[in-house]
mmCIF file with all atom_site columns, C-alpha atoms in Angstrom:
data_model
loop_
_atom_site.group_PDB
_atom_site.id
_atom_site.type_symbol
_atom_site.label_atom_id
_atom_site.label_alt_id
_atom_site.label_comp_id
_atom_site.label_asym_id
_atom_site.label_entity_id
_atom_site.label_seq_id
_atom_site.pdbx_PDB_ins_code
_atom_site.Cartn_x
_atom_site.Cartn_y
_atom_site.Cartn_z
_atom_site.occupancy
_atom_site.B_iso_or_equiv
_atom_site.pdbx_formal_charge
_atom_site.auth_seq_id
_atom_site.auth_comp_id
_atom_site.auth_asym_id
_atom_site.auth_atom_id
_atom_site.pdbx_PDB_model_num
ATOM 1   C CA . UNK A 1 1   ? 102.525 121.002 104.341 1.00 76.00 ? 152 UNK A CA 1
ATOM 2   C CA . UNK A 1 2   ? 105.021 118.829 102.787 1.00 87.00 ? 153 UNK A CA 1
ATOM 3   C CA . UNK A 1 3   ? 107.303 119.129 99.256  1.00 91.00 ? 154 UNK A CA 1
ATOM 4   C CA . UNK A 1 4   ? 109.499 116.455 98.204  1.00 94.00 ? 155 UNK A CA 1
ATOM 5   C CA . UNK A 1 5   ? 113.454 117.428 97.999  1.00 93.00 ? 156 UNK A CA 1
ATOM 6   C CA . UNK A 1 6   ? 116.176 115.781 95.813  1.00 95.00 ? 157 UNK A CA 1
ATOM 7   C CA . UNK A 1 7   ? 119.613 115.166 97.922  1.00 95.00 ? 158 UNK A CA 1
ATOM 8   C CA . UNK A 1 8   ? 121.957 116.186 95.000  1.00 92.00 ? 159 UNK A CA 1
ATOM 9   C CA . UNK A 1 9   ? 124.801 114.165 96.707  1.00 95.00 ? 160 UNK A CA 1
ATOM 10  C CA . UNK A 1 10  ? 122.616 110.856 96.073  1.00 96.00 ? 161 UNK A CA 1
ATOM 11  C CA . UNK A 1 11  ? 120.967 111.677 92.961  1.00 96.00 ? 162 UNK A CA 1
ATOM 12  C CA . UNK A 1 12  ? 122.499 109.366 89.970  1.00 95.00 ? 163 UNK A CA 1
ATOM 13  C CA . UNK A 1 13  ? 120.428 111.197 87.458  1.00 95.00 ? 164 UNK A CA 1
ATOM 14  C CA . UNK A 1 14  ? 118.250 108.144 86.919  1.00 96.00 ? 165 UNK A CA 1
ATOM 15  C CA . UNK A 1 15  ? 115.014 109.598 85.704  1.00 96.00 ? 166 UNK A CA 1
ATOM 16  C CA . UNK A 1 16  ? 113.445 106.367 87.485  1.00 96.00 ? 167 UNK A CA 1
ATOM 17  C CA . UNK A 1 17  ? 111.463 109.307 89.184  1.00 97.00 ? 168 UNK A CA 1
ATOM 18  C CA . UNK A 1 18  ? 110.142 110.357 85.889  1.00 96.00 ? 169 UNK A CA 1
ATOM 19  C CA . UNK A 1 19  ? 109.060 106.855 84.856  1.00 95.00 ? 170 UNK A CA 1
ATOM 20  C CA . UNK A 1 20  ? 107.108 106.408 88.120  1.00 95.00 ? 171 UNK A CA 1
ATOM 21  C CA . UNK A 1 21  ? 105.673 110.012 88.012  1.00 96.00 ? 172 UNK A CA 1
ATOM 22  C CA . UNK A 1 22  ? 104.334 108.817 84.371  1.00 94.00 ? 173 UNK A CA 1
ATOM 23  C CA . UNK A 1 23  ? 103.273 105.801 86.142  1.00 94.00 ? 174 UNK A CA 1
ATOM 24  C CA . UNK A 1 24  ? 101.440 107.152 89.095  1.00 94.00 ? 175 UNK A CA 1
ATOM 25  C CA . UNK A 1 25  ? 99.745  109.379 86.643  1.00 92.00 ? 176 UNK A CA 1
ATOM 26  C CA . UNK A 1 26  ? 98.354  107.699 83.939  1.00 92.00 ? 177 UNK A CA 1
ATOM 27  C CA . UNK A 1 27  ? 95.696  106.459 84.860  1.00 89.00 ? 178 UNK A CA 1
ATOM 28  C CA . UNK A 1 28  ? 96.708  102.420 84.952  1.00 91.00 ? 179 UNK A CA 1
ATOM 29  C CA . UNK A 1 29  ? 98.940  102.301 88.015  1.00 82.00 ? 180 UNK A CA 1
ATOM 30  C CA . UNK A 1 30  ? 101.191 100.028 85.939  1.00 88.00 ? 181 UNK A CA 1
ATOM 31  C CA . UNK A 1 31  ? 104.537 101.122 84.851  1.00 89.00 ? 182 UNK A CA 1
ATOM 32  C CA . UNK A 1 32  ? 104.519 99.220  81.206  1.00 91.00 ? 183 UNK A CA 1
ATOM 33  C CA . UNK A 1 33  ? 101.123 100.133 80.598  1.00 93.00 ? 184 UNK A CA 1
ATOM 34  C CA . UNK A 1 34  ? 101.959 103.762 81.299  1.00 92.00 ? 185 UNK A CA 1
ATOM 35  C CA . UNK A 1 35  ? 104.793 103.619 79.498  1.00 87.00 ? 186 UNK A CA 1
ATOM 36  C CA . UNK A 1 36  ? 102.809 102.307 76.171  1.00 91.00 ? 187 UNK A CA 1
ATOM 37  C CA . UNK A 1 37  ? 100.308 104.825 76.356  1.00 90.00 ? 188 UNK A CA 1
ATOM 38  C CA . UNK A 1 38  ? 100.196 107.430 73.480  1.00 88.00 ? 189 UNK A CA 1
ATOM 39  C CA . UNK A 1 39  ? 100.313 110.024 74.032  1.00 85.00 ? 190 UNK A CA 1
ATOM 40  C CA . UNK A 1 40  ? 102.951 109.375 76.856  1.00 85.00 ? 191 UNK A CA 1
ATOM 41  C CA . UNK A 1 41  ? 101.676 110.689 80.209  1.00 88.00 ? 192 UNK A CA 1
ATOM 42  C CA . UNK A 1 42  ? 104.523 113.887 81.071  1.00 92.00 ? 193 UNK A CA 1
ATOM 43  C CA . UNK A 1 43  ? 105.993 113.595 84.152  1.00 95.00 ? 194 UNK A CA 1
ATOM 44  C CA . UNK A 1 44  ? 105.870 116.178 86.930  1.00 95.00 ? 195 UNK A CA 1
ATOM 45  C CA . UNK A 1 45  ? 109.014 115.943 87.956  1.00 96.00 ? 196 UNK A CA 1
ATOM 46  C CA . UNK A 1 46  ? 112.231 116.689 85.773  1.00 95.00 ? 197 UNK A CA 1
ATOM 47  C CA . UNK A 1 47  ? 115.868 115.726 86.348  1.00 96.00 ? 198 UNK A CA 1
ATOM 48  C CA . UNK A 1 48  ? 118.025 118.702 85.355  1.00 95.00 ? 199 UNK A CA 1
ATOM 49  C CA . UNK A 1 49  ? 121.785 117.784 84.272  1.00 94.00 ? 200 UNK A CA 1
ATOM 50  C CA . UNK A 1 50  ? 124.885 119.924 83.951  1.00 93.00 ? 201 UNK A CA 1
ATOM 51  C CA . UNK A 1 51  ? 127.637 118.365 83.664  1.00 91.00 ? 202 UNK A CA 1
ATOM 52  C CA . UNK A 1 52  ? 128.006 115.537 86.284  1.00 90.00 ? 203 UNK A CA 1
ATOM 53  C CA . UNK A 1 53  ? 125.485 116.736 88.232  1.00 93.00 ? 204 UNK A CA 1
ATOM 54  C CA . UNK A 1 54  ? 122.071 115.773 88.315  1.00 95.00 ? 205 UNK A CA 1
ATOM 55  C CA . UNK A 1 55  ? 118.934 116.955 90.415  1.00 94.00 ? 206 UNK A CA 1
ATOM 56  C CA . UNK A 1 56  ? 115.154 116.314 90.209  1.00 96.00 ? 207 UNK A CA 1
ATOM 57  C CA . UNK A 1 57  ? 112.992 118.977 89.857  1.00 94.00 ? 208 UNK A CA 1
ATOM 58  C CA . UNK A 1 58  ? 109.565 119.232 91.436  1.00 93.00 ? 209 UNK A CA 1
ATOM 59  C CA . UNK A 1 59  ? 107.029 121.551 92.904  1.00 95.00 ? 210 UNK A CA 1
ATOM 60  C CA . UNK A 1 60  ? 108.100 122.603 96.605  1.00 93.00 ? 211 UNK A CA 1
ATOM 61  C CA . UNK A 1 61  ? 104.662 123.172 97.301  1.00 93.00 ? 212 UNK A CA 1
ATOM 62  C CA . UNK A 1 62  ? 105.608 126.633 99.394  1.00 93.00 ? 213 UNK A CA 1
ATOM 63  C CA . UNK A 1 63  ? 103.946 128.720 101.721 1.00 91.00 ? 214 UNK A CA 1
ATOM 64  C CA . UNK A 1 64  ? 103.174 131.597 100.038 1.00 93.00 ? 215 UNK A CA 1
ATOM 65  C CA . UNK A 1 65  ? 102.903 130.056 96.411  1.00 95.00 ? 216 UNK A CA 1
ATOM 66  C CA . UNK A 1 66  ? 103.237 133.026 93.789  1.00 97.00 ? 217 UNK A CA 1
ATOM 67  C CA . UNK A 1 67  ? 101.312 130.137 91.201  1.00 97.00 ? 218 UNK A CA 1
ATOM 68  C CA . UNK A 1 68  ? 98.974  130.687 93.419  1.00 96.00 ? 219 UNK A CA 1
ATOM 69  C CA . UNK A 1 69  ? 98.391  133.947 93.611  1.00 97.00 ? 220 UNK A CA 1
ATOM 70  C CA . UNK A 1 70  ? 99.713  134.641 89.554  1.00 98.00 ? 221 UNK A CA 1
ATOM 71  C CA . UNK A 1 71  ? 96.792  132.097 88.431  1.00 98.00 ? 222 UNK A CA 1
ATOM 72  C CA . UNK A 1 72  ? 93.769  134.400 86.523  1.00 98.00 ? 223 UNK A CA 1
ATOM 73  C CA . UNK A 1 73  ? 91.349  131.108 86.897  1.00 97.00 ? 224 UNK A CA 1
ATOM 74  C CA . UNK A 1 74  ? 91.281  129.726 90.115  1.00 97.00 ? 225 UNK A CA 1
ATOM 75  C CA . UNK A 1 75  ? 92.969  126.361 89.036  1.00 98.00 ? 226 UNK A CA 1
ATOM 76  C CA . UNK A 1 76  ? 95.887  126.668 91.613  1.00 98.00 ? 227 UNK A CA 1
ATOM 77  C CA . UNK A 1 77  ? 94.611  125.673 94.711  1.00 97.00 ? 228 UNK A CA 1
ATOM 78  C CA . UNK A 1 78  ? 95.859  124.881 97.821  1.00 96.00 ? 229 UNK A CA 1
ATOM 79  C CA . UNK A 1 79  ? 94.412  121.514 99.224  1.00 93.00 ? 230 UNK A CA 1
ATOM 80  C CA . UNK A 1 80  ? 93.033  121.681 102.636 1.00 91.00 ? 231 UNK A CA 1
ATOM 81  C CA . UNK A 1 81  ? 94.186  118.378 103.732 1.00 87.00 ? 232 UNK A CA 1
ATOM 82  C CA . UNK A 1 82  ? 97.631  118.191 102.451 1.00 87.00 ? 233 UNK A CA 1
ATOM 83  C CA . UNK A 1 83  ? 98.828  121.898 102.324 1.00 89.00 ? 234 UNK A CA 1
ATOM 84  C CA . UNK A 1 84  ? 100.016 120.635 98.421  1.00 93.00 ? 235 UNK A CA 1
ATOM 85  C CA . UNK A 1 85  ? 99.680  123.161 95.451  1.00 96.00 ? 236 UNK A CA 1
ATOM 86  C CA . UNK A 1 86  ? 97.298  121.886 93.467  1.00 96.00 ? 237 UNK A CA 1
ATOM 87  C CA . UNK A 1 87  ? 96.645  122.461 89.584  1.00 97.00 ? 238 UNK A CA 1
ATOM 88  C CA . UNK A 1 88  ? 92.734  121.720 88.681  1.00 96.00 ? 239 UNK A CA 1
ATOM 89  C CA . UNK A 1 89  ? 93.436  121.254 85.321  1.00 93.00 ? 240 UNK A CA 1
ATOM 90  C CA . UNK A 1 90  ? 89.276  121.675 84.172  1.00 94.00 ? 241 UNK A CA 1
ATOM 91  C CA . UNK A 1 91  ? 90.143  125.146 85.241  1.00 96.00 ? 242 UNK A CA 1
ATOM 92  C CA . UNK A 1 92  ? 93.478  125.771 83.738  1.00 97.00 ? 243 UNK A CA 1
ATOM 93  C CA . UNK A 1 93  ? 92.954  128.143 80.929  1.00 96.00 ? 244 UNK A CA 1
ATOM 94  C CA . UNK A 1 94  ? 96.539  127.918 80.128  1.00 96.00 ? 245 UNK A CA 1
ATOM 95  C CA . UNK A 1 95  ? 97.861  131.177 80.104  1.00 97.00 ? 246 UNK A CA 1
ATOM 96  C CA . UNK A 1 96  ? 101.142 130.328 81.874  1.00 97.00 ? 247 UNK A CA 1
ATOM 97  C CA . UNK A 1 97  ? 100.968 132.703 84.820  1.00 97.00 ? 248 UNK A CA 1
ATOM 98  C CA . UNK A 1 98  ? 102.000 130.108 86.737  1.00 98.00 ? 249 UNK A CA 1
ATOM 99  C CA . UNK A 1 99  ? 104.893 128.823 84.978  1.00 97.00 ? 250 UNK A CA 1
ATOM 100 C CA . UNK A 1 100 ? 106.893 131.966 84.642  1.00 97.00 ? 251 UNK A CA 1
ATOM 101 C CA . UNK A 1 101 ? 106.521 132.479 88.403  1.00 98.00 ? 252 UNK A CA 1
ATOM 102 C CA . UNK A 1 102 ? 107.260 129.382 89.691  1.00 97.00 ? 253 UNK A CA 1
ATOM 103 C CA . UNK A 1 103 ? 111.027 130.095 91.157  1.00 96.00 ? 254 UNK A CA 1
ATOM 104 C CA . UNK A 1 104 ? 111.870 126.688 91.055  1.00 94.00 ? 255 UNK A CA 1
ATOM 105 C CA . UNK A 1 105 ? 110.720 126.094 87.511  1.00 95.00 ? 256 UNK A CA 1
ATOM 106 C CA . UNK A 1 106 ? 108.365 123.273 88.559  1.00 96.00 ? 257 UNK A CA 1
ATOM 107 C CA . UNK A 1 107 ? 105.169 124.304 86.905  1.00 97.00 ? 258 UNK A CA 1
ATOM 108 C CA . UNK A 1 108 ? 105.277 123.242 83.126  1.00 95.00 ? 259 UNK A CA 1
ATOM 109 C CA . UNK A 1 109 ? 103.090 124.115 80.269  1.00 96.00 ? 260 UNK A CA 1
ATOM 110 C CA . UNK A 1 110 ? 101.751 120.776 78.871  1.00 94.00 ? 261 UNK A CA 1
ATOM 111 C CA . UNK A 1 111 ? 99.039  120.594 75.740  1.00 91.00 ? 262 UNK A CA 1
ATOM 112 C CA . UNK A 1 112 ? 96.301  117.701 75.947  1.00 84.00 ? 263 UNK A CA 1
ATOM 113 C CA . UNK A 1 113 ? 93.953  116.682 73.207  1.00 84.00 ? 264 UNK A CA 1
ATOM 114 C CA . UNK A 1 114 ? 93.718  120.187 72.198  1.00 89.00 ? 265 UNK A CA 1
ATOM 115 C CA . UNK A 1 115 ? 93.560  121.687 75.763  1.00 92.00 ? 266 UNK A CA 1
ATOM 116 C CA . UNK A 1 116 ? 96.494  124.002 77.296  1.00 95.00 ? 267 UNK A CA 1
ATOM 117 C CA . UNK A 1 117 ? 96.780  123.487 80.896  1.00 96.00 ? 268 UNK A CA 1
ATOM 118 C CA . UNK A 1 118 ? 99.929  123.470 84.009  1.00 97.00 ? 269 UNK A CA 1
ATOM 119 C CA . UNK A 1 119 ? 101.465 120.589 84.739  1.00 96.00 ? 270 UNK A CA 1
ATOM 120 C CA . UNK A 1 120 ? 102.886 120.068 88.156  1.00 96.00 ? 271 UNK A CA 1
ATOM 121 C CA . UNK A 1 121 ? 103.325 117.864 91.135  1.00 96.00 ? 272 UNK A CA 1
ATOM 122 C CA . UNK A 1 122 ? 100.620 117.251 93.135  1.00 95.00 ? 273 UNK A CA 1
ATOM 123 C CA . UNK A 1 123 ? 102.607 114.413 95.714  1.00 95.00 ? 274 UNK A CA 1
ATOM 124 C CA . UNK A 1 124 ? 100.610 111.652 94.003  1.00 94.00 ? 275 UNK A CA 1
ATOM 125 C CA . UNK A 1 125 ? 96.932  112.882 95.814  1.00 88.00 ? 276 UNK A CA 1
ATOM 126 C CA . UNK A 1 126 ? 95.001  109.433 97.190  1.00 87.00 ? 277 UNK A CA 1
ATOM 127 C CA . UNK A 1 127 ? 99.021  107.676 97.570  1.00 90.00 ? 278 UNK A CA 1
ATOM 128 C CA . UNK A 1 128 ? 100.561 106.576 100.589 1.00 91.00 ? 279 UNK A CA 1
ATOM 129 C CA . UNK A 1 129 ? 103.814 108.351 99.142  1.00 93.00 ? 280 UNK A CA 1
ATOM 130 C CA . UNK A 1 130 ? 104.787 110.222 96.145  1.00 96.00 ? 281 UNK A CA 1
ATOM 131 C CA . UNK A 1 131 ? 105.930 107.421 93.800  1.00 96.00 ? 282 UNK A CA 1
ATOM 132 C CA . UNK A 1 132 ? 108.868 109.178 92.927  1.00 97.00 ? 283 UNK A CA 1
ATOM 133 C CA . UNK A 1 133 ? 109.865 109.191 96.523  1.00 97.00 ? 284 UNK A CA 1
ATOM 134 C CA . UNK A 1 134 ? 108.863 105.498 97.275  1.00 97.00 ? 285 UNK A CA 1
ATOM 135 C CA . UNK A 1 135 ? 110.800 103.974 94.314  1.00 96.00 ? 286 UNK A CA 1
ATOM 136 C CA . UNK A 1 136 ? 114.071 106.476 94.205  1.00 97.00 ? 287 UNK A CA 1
ATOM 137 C CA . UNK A 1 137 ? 116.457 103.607 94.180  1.00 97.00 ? 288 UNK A CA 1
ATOM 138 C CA . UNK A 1 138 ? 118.720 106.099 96.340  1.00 95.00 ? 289 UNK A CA 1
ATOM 139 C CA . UNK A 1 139 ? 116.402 107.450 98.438  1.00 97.00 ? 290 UNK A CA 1
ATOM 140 C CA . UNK A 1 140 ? 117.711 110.805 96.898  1.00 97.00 ? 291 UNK A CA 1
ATOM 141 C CA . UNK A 1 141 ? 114.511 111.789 96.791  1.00 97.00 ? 292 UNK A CA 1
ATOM 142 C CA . UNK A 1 142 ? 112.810 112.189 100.914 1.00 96.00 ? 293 UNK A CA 1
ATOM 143 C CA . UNK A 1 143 ? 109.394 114.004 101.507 1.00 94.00 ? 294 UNK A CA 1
ATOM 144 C CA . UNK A 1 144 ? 109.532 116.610 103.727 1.00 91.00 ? 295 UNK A CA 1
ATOM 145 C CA . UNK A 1 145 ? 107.929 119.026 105.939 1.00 77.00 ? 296 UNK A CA 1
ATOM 146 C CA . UNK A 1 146 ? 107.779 122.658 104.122 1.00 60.00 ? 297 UNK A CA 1
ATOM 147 C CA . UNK A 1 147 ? 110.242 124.111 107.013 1.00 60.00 ? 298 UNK A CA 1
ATOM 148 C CA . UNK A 1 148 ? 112.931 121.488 106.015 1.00 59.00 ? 299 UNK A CA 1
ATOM 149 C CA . UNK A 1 149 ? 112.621 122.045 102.655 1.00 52.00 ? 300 UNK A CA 1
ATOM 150 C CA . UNK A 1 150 ? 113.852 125.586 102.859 1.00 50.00 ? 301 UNK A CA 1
ATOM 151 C CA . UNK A 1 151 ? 111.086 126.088 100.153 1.00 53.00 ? 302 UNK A CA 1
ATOM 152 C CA . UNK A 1 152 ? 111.598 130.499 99.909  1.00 48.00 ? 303 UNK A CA 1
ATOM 153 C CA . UNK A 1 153 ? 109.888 131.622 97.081  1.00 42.00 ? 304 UNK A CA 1
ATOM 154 C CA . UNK A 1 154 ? 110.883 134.830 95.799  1.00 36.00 ? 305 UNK A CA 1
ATOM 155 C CA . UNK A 1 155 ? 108.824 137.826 95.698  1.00 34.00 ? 306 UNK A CA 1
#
């Protein structure tokens, strides 16, 4: 199991991991053409800022997951494989279980073409890397095993 973790002492509050998130999830694999799309793709990762800090926000994909055990539809899954959280978003019925139990605040409503569903990292499934992680001009962000993450949900 693995989670991607933001070093707050190299984080410059960027957002490029936002525009690659969009990127990686769009649907072209090309950052411009991502970027044109409308509606814009959401990223699923956030940078949060307060005052000079800055730190991106993203699913920590943890061990005992309350999405997972909060969702009413059987959309949160954990994959076999990867040990990632997964939202299947056919199943999603959108009723935000998920997102008020997330403790990190990582699980975000989002609205399609008339269809509710949870938006969340998913550590770009089918990529070599999360391409947040593999373009952080830092390196702030690092992908990590769950055990280094110190990923503790609360209970």
């Amino acid at each position: 199991m693995a989670a991607v973790v933001c070093r707050k002492e190299y984080c410059i509050g960027c957002r490029l991991c936002e525009v690659f998130c969009v990127a990686a999830h769009s649907g072209v694999g090309n950052l411009l053409l991502a970027w044109r799309q409308v509606p814009r793709p959401r990223p699923r990762v956030l940078v949060e800022e307060k005052e000079e800090q800055t730190l991106a926000v993203q699913c920590q994909h943890c061990a005992e997951a309350p999405c997972l055990e909060a969702c009413i539809s059987g959309a949160m899954v954990r994959d076999a494989a990867t040990g990632a959280v997964i939202c299947r978003e056919d199943r999603c019925v959108g009723c935000w279980s998920c997102v008020m139990v997330c403790p990190f605040g990582a699980v975000v409503p989002h609205e399609a073409g008339g269809r509710r569903h949870a938006l969340k990292c998913d550590l770009c499934a089918g990529s070599e890397a999360p391409w947040c992680v593999a373009h952080c001009p830092n390196r702030a962000l690092v992908l990590v095993r769950e055990e280094e993450a110190g990923c503790r949900p609360t209970t």
